[in-house]
XYZ file of C-alpha atoms in Angstrom:
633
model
C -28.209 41.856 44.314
C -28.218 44.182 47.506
C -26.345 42.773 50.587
C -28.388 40.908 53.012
C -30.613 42.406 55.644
C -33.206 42.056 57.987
C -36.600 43.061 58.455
C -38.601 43.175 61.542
C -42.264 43.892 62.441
C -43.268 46.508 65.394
C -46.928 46.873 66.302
C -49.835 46.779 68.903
C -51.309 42.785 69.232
C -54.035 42.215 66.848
C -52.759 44.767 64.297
C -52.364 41.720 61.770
C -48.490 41.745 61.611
C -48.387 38.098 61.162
C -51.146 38.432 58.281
C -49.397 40.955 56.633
C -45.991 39.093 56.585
C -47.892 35.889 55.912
C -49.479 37.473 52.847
C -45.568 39.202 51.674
C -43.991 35.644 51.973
C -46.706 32.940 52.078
C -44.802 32.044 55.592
C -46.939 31.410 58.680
C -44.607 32.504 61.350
C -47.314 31.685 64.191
C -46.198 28.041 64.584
C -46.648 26.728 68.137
C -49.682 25.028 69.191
C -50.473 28.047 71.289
C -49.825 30.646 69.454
C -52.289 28.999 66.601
C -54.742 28.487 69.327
C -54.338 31.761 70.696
C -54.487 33.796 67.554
C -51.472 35.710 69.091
C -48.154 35.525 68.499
C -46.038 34.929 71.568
C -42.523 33.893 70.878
C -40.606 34.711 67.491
C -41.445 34.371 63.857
C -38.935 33.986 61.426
C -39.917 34.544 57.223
C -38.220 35.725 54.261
C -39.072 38.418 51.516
C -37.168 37.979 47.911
C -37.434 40.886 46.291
C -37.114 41.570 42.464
C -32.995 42.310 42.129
C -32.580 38.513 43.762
C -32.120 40.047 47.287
C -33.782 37.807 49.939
C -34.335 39.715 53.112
C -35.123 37.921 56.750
C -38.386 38.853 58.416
C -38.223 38.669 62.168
C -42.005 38.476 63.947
C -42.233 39.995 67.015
C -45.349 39.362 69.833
C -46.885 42.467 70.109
C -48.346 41.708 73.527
C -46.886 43.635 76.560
C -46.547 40.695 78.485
C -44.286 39.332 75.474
C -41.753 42.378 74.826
C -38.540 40.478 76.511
C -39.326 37.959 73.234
C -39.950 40.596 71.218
C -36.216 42.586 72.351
C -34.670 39.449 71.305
C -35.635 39.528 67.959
C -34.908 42.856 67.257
C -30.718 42.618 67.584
C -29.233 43.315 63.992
C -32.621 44.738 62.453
C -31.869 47.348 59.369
C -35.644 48.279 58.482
C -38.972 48.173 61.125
C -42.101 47.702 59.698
C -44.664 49.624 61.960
C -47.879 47.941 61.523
C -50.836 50.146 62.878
C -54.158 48.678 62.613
C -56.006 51.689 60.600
C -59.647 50.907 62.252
C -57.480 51.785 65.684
C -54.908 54.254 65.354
C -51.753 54.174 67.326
C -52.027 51.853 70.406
C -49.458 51.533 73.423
C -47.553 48.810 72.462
C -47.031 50.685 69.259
C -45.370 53.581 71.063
C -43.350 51.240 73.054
C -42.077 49.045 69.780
C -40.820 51.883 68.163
C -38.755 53.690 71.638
C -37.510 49.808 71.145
C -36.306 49.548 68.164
C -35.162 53.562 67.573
C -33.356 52.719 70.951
C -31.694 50.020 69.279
C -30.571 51.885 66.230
C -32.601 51.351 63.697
C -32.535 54.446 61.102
C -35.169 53.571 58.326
C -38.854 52.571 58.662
C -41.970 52.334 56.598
C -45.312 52.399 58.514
C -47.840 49.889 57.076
C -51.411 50.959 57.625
C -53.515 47.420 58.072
C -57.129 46.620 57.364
C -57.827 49.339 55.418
C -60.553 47.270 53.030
C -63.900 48.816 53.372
C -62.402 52.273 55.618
C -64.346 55.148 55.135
C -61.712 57.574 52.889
C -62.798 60.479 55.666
C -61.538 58.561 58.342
C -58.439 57.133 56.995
C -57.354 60.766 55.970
C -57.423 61.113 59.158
C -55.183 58.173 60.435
C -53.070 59.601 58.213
C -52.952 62.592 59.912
C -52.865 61.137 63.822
C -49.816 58.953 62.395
C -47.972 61.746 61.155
C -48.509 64.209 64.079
C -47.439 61.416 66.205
C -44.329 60.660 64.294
C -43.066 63.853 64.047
C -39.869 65.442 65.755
C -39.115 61.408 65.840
C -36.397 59.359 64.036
C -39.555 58.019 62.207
C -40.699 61.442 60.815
C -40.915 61.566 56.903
C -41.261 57.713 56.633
C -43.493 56.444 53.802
C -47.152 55.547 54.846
C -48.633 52.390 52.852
C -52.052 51.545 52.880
C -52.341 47.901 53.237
C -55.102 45.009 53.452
C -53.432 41.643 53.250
C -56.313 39.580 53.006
C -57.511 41.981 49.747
C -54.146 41.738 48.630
C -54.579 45.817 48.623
C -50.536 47.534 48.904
C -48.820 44.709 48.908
C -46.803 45.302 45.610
C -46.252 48.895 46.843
C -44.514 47.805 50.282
C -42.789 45.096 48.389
C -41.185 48.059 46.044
C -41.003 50.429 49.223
C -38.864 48.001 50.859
C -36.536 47.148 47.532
C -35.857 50.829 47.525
C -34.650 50.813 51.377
C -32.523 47.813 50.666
C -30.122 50.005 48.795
C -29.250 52.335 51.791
C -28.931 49.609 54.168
C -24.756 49.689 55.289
C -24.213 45.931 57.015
C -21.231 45.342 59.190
C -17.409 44.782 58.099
C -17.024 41.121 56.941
C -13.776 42.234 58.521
C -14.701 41.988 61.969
C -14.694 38.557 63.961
C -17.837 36.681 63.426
C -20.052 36.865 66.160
C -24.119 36.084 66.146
C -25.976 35.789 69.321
C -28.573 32.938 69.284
C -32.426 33.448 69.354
C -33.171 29.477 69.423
C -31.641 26.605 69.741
C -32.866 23.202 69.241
C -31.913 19.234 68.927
C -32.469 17.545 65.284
C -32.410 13.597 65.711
C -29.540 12.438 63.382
C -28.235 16.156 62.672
C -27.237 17.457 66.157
C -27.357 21.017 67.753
C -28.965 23.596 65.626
C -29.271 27.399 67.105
C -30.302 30.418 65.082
C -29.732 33.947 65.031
C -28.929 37.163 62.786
C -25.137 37.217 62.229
C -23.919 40.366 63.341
C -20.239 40.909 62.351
C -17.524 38.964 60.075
C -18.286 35.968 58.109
C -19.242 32.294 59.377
C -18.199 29.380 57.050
C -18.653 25.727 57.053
C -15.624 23.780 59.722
C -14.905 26.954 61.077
C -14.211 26.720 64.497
C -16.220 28.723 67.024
C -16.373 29.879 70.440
C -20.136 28.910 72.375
C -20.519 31.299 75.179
C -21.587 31.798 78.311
C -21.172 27.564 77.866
C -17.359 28.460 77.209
C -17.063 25.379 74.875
C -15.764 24.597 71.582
C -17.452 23.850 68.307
C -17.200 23.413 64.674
C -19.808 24.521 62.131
C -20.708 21.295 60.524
C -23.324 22.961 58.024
C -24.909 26.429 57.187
C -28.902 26.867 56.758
C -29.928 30.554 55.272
C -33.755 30.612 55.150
C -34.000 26.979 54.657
C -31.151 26.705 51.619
C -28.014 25.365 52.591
C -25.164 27.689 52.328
C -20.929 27.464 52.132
C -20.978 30.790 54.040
C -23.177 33.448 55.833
C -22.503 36.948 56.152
C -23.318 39.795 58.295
C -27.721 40.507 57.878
C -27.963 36.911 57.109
C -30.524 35.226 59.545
C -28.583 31.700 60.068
C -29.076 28.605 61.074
C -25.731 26.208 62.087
C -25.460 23.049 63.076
C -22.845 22.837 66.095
C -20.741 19.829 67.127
C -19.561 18.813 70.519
C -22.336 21.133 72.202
C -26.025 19.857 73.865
C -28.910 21.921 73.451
C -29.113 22.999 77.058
C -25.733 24.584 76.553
C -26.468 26.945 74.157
C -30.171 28.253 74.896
C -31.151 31.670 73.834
C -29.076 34.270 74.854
C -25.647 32.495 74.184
C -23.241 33.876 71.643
C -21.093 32.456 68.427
C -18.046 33.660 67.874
C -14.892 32.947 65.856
C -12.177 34.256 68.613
C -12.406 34.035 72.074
C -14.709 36.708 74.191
C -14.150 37.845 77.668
C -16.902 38.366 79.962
C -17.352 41.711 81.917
C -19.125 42.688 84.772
C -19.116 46.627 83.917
C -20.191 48.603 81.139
C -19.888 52.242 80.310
C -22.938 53.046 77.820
C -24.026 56.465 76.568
C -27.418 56.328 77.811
C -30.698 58.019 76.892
C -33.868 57.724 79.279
C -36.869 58.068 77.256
C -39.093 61.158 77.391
C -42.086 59.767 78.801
C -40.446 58.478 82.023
C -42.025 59.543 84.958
C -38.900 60.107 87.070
C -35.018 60.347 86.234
C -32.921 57.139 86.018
C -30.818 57.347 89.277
C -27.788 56.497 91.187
C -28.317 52.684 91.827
C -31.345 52.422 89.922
C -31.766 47.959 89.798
C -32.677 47.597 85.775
C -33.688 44.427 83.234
C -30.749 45.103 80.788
C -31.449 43.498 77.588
C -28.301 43.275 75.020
C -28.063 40.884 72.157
C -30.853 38.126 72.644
C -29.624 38.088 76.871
C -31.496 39.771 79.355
C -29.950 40.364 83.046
C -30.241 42.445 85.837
C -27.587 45.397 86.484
C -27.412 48.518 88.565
C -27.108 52.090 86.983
C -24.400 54.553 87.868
C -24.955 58.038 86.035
C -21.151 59.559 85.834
C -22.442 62.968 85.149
C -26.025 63.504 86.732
C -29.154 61.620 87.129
C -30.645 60.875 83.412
C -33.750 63.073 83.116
C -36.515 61.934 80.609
C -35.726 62.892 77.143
C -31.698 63.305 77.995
C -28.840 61.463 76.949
C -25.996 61.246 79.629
C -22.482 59.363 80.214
C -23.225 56.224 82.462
C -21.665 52.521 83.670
C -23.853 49.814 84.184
C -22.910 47.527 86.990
C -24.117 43.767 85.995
C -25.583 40.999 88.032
C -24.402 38.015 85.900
C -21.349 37.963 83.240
C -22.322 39.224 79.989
C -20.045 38.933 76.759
C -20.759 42.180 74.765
C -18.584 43.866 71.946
C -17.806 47.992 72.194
C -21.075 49.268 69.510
C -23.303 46.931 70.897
C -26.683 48.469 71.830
C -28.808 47.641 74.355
C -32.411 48.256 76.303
C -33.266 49.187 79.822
C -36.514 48.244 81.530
C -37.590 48.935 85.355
C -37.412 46.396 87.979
C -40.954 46.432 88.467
C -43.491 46.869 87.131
C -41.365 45.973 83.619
C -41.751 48.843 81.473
C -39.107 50.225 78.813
C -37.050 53.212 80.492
C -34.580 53.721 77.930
C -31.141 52.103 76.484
C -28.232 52.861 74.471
C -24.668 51.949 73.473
C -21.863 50.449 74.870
C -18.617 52.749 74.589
C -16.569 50.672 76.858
C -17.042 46.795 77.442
C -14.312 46.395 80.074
C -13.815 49.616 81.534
C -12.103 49.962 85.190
C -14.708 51.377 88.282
C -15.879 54.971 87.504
C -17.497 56.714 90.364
C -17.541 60.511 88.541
C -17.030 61.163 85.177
C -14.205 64.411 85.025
C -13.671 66.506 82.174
C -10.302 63.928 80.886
C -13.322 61.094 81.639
C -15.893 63.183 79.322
C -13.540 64.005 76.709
C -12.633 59.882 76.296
C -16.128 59.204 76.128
C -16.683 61.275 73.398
C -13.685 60.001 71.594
C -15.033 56.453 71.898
C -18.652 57.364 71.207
C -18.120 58.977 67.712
C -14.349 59.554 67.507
C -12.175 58.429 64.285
C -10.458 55.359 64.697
C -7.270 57.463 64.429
C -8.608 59.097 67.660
C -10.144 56.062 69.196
C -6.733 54.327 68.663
C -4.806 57.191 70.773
C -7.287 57.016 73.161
C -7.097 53.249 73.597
C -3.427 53.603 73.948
C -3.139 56.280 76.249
C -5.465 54.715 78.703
C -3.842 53.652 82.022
C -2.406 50.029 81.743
C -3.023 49.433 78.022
C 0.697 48.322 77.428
C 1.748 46.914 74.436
C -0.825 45.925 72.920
C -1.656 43.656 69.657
C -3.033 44.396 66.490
C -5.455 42.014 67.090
C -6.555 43.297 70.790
C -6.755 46.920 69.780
C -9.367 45.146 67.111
C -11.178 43.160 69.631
C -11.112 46.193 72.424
C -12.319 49.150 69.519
C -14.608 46.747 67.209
C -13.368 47.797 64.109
C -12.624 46.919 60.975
C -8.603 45.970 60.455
C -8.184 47.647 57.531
C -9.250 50.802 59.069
C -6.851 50.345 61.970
C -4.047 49.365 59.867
C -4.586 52.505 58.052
C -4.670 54.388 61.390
C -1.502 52.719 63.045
C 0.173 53.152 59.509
C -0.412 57.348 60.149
C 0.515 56.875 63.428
C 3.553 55.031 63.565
C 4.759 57.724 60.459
C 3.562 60.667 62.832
C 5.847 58.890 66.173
C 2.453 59.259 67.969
C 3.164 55.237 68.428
C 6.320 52.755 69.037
C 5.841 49.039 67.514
C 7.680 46.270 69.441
C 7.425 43.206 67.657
C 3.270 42.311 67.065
C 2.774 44.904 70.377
C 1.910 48.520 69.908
C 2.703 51.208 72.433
C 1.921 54.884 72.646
C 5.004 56.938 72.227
C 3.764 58.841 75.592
C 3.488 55.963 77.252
C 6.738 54.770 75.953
C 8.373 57.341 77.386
C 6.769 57.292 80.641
C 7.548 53.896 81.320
C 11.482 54.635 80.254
C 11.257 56.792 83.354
C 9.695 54.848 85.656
C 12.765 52.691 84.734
C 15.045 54.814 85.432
C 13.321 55.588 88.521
C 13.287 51.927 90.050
C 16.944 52.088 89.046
C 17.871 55.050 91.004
C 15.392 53.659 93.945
C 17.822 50.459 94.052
C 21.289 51.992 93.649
C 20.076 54.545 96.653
C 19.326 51.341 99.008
C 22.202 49.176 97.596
C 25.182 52.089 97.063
C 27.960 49.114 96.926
C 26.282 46.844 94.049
C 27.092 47.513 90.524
C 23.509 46.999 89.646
C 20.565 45.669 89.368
C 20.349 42.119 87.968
C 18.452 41.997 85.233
C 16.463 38.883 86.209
C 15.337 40.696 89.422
C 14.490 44.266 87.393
C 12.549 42.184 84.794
C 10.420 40.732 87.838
C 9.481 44.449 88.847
C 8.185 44.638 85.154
C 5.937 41.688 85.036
C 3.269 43.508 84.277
C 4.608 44.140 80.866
C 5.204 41.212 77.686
C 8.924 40.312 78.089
C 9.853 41.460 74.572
C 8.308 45.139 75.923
C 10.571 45.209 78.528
C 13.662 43.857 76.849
C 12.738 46.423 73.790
C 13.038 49.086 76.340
C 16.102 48.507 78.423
C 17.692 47.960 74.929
C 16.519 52.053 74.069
C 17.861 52.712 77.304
C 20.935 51.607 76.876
C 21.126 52.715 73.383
C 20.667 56.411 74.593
C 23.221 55.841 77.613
C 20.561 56.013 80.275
C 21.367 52.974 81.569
C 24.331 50.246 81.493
C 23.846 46.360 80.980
C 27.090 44.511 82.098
C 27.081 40.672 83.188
C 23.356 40.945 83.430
C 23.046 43.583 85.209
C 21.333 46.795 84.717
C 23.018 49.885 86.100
C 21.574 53.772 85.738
C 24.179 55.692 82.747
C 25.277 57.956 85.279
C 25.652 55.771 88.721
C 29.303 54.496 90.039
C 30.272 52.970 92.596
C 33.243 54.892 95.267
C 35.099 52.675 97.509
C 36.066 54.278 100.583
C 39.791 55.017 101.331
C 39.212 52.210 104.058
C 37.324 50.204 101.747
C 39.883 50.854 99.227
C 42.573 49.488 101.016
C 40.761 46.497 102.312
C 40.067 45.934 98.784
C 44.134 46.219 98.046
C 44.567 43.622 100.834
C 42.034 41.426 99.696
C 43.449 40.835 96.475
C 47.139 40.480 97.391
C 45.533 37.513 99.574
C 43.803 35.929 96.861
C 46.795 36.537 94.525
C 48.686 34.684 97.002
C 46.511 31.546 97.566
C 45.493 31.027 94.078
C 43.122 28.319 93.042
C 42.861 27.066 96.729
C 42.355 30.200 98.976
C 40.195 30.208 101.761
C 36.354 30.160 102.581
C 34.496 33.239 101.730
C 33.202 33.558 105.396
C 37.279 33.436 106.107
C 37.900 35.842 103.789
C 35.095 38.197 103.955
C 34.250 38.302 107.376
C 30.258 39.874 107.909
C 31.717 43.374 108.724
C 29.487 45.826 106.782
C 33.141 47.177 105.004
C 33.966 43.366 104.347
C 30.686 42.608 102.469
C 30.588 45.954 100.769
C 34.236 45.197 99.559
C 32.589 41.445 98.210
C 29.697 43.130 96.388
C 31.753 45.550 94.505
C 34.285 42.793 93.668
C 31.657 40.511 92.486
C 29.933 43.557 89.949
C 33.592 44.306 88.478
C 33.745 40.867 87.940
C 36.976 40.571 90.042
C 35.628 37.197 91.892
C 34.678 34.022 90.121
C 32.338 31.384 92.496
C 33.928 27.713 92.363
C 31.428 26.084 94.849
C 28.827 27.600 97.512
C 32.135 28.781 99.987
C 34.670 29.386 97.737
C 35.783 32.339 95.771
C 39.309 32.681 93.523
C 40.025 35.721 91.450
C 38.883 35.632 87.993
C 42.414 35.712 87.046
C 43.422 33.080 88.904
C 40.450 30.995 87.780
C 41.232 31.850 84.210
C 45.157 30.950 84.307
C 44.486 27.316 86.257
C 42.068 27.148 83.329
C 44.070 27.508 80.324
C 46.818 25.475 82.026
C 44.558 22.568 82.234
C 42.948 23.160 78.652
C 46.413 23.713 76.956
C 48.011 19.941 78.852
C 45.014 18.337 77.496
C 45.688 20.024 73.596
C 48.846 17.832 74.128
C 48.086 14.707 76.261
C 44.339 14.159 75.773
C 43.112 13.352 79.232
C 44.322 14.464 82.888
C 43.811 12.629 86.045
C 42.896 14.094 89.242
C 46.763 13.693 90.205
C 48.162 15.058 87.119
C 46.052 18.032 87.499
C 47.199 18.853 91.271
C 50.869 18.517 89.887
C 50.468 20.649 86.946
C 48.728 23.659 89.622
C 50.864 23.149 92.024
C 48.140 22.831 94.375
C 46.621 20.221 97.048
C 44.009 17.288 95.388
C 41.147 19.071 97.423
C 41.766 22.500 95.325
C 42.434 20.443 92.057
C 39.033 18.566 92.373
C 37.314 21.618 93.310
C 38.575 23.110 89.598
C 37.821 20.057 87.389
C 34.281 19.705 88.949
C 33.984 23.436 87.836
C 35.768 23.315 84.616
C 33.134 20.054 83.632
C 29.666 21.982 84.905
C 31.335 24.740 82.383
C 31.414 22.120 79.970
C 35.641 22.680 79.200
C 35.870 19.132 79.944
C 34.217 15.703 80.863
C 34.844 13.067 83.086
C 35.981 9.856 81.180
C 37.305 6.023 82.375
C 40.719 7.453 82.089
C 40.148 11.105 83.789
C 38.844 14.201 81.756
C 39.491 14.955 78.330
C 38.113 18.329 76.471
C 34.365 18.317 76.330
C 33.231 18.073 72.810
C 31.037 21.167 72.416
C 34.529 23.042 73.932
C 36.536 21.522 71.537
C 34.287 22.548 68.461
C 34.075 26.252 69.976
C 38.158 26.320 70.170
C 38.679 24.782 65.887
C-alpha cells in the first residue's frame, strides 16, 4: 500500500466534478440543503477513492463558481494530484484557467485532465478538444498530463482514471512524519454526546490518540480524544491523511475554519518574506503597498505587499515581505495565494522563506544571497544561514527545527558535519555559529575594556553586573563563554569578578602611600577600627584607595559602616573557632576577653561569624554551627 494522499477536483461550475467523483466513490459530496437545491456546489466536498493496492486516497470537492473560490482555496492546502475536469461539450472555461494558476500556485506537480460528458460527442469535435486542451496546457506545469475521456453517468473511463490515478500514487513524496504535527482545519462542528470535531488534511508529523495539541489562533489546549480517517476510526493519522479529531476542552466557535492543530507551540507573526510570482495574465505589476486577500492554509487575511527587489511584473517571480493585517501562524514551506482587494481576482502567490523575519525595506545582495539559501538551499546551508543571522544566539535543536521546517534527522546529520567542520560551537542543548562565537567573545572583551576605562581603580567588573549586560543571551551561553575566555587568558575571574587578561590596576605614589597608612591604621585597631566614612574620607584618592583594597581582597565588610582587614577578620576568627574546639560555647563576655577588645566590637564579630554560619546563638551563648563543624571533621 502507497502512503496516503489527497486528491482534489479543479474545474469551471457545471463541468460535472461532483458527478464524476460521485460516480469514482459512490459519495455525494453536495450535501447541504442548498447546494442540493442549487445543483451547485458551494462549500467543500469531502470523498474517498480506494484503489486496487489497498491505498485509500481523500477527494477534496471544490465549488467551481467564481463567487466560491475563497472555499475552494481552502480545500486545496496539502493536495498531491488535481483532477482538471473540463466539460468536453465546452472546452476550457474561466474558472478553469483560474483553478489551475490556483492550485500550480500552490505546488501541486502532477495532474490528469478528465474530459466530462463525452457520451454521444461527435469523434470530429472531441479531436478537437483534445487539441484546444493541449495547446492550452502547454509551456505549463500541466503540459504532458494524461487526457481521459470520461462520462460518469455511462460509466465510460472510469476504470482508466481509476488506474491513471493508482499509477500517480506511486510518485507522490508526503511530508516527514518527523516534523511536528500540524493540520489546519477546514470545518469544525459540535456532535451531541461526542464533543468538538474539526477536520482537515494533516500536513506534517503524525497525530495520535491523547496526544496533546495546541488550538490556534484560540491559543488553548486540547487532547485528541479519538481519530476518524474517512469515516473508520483510527490509533493514528499521518501526513495526506484527511482527518477528523475529536478535541476536548475546546467549543466549536473556538476553532472555526482557518484555525490550526499542532503538537508544539506556534508563534504568530505579523511579517512574511515569500518568494513571490505574479501571474502572467495580470494586467499591471504587483506594487509597493499593494492591499491583498492572502490566503495560506484554510485562513484568509488581508496584508500589504512590499517587493524587496522591484515591482513583480506579470509572469515574474521576485523576492518580497508581506506585511499582515491580523496574526497568522504559518510554518517556513508553507505556500500561499494572493488575490486583489477588489474586485477579488487571483494575482498570484507563492512560498514562505521566512515566517518571522525582522523589517526589510530593500533586499541587498547579502539579503538576496540568504533568500536563495532559504528558498532551495541544503539544510547544511540553511543551517549556517540560520545561525549567522543577526540575533540568532544559541539556539536549540528543537528551534532551529521549528524556525527551518525540517526533518530532525536531516539536521542532526547537518549539525553532526558541522560541529566536526568547527563551522558551529554546542553549549549544552544551544547551538552557536563559531563566527558568531567569536564575535560575541569580542564584544566581551570590549564591554570589559569600556568599564576598566571609566572605572581605572576597580579590579573588575562583577560578574553579576557583566552578566546583566548579557541578558540577551541564555545564562549557560554566557557563563560557557567567560569560561573560554578565561581559559585562553583573555580575561580574569577573581571573587566574582571579571577583569580583561591584560588590565592592572597602578596606585599612585600618593595613592600608594595612603594605601601604606591605611593599613598600618587598620593593623593597629584590629577587629574594632573605625567607621569607613572615618577612615575613608570621600576624597577621590581616599575612595580610589577603598576600591582597590576591596578588589585585592584586603578589606572584609562586618556591618554597613565597618571595615577590618581580612587578616584581622580571619585571626579574631580562628581565635574564637579554636576556644570553642575546647570549651563548646562562648558568651558575649568571654569573647571580648579572649580579643582583647570592647563588647561593642565583640558583638559586631559574633553577629558576623553566625550570618557566616561558623557559629549559632544558643541559651548558653554560641557554640560551632553544625554545617561548620561537619566542613572542619
Amino acid at each position: 500500500m502507497q502512503q496516503p494522499f489527497i486528491i482534489a477536483t479543479a474545474g469551471h461550475i457545471d463541468h460535472g466534478k461532483t458527478t464524476l467523483i460521485k460516480a469514482l466513490t459512490t459519495i455525494q459530496t453536495d450535501t447541504a440543503p442548498e447546494e442540493k437545491k442549487r445543483g451547485l456546489t458551494i462549500n467543500l466536498g469531502f470523498a474517498y477513492l480506494d484503489l486496487a493496492d489497498g491505498t485509500r486516497a481523500g477527494i477534496i470537492d471544490v465549488p467551481g463558481h467564481e463567487r466560491f473560490v475563497k472555499n475552494m482555496l481552502a480545500g486545496a492546502i496539502g493536495v498531491d494530484l488535481g483532477l482538471l475536469v473540463i466539460d468536453a461539450n465546452e472546452g476550457v472555461m474561466p474558472q478553469t484557467v483560474e483553478h489551475i494558476d490556483i492550485l500550480t500556485l500552490l505546488g501541486v506537480k502532477h495532474f490528469i485532465i478528465v474530459l466530462t460528458k463525452v457520451d454521444g460527442l461527435d469523434q470530429d469535435l472531441l479531436e478537437l478538444v483534445h487539441l484546444d486542451v493541449e495547446e492550452f496546457i502547454q509551456n505549463t506545469p500541466l503540459e504532458g498530463s494524461p487526457i481521459i475521456e470520461t462520462d460518469a453517468l455511462k460509466d465510460i473511463g472510469l476504470n482508466e482514471l481509476k488506474e491513471t490515478i493508482e499509477n500517480f500514487s506511486t510518485q507522490i513524496k508526503r511530508a516527514s512524519t518527523q516534523l511536528p504535527a500540524r493540520l489546519n482545519v477546514d470545518r469544525s462542528f459540535h456532535v451531541k454526546g461526542i464533543g468538538t470535531i474539526v477536520t482537515g488534511t494533516l500536513l506534517d508529523g503524525q497525530l495520535s490518540l491523547e496526544d496533546e495539541v495546541y488550538v490556534y489562533p484560540a491559543d488553548g489546549q486540547s487532547t485528541v480524544r479519538s481519530i476518524q480517517i474517512h469515516e473508520q476510526q483510527q490509533t493514528a493519522a499521518y501526513p495526506g491523511n484527511r482527518t477528523a479529531l475529536n478535541l476536548t476542552h475546546v467549543k466549536r466557535e473556538e476553532v472555526p475554519r482557518g484555525s490550526v492543530i499542532s503538537h508544539v507551540p506556534l508563534s504568530k507573526t505579523y511579517m512574511l518574506d515569500v518568494k513571490l510570482t505574479a501571474l502572467p495574465t495580470n494586467d499591471e505589476p504587483i506594487r509597493f503597498w499593494d492591499r491583498v486577500h492572502l490566503y495560506s492554509g484554510t485562513t484568509e487575511i488581508l496584508a500589504r505587499v512590499v517587493p524587496l527587489e522591484e515591482d513583480v511584473l506579470p509572469g515574474t517571480s521576485r523576492f518580497a515581505q508581506l506585511r499582515l493585517e491580523e496574526p497568522l501562524y504559518i510554518r517556513k514551506g508553507d505556500r500561499f495565494i494572493i488575490r486583489q482587494f477588489s474586485p477579488l481576482k487571483t494575482l498570484g502567490g507563492g512560498q514562505v522563506i521566512d515566517a518571522h523575519p525582522v523589517k526589510h525595506a530593500s533586499a541587498d545582495e547579502e539579503l538576496l544571497t540568504s533568500f536563495q539559501i532559504k528558498e532551495s538551499g541544503s539544510v547544511d546551508k540553511q543551517l549556517m544561514d540560520l545561525l549567522n543571522q543577526p540575533q540568532q544566539f544559541f539556539l536549540t535543536k528543537e528551534a532551529i527545527v521549528d524556525t527551518l521546517h525540517v526533518p530532525v534527522d536531516s539536521l542532526e546529520q547537518s549539525l553532526k558535519k558541522a560541529l566536526k567542520k568547527k563551522w558551529v560551537v554546542s553549549v549544552g542543548e544551544y547551538y552557536i555559529a563559531r563566527q558568531v562565537y567569536d564575535e560575541l567573545q569580542q564584544q566581551m572583551i570590549e564591554l570589559l575594556d569600556a568599564y576598566h576605562e571609566e572605572h581605572p581603580h576597580h579590579k573588575g567588573m562583577p560578574l553579576e553586573t557583566f552578566r546583566a549586560q548579557m541578558d540577551y543571551l541564555p545564562l549557560v551561553g554566557v557563563n560557557h563563554l567567560i569560561d573560554h575566555l578565561v581559559q585562553k587568558g583573555r580575561a580574569l575571574n577573581k571573587n566574582n569578578q571579571l577583569t580583561s587578561g591584560n588590565f592592572v590596576v597602578i596606585l599612585t605614589k600618593k595613592q600608594q602611600k595612603l594605601h601604606e597608612a591605611i593599613v598600618k591604621k587598620l593593623e593597629e585597631d584590629g577587629i574594632n577600627p573605625p567607621t569607613i566614612k572615618e577612615v575613608f574620607p570621600k576624597e577621590k584618592d581616599d575612595q580610589v584607595v577603598f576600591e582597590w583594597m576591596k578588589d585585592e581582597g584586603e578589606l572584609y565588610q562586618l556591618d554597613r559602616d565597618t571595615v577590618v582587614l581580612t587578616s584581622a577578620y580571619q585571626q579574631a576568627k580562628d581565635q574564637v573557632v579554636n576556644y570553642l574546639m575546647k570549651q563548646e560555647t562562648i558568651e558575649l563576655a568571654e569573647c571580648r576577653d579572649l580579643l582583647a577588645t570592647n563588647r561593642k566590637a565583640a558583638l559586631r564579630l559574633l553577629d558576623e561569624l553566625d550570618r557566616q554560619k561558623v557559629t549559632m546563638r544558643t541559651e548558653n551563648g554560641r557554640t560551632l554551627h553544625p554545617n561548620y563543624q561537619r566542613e572542619r571533621d
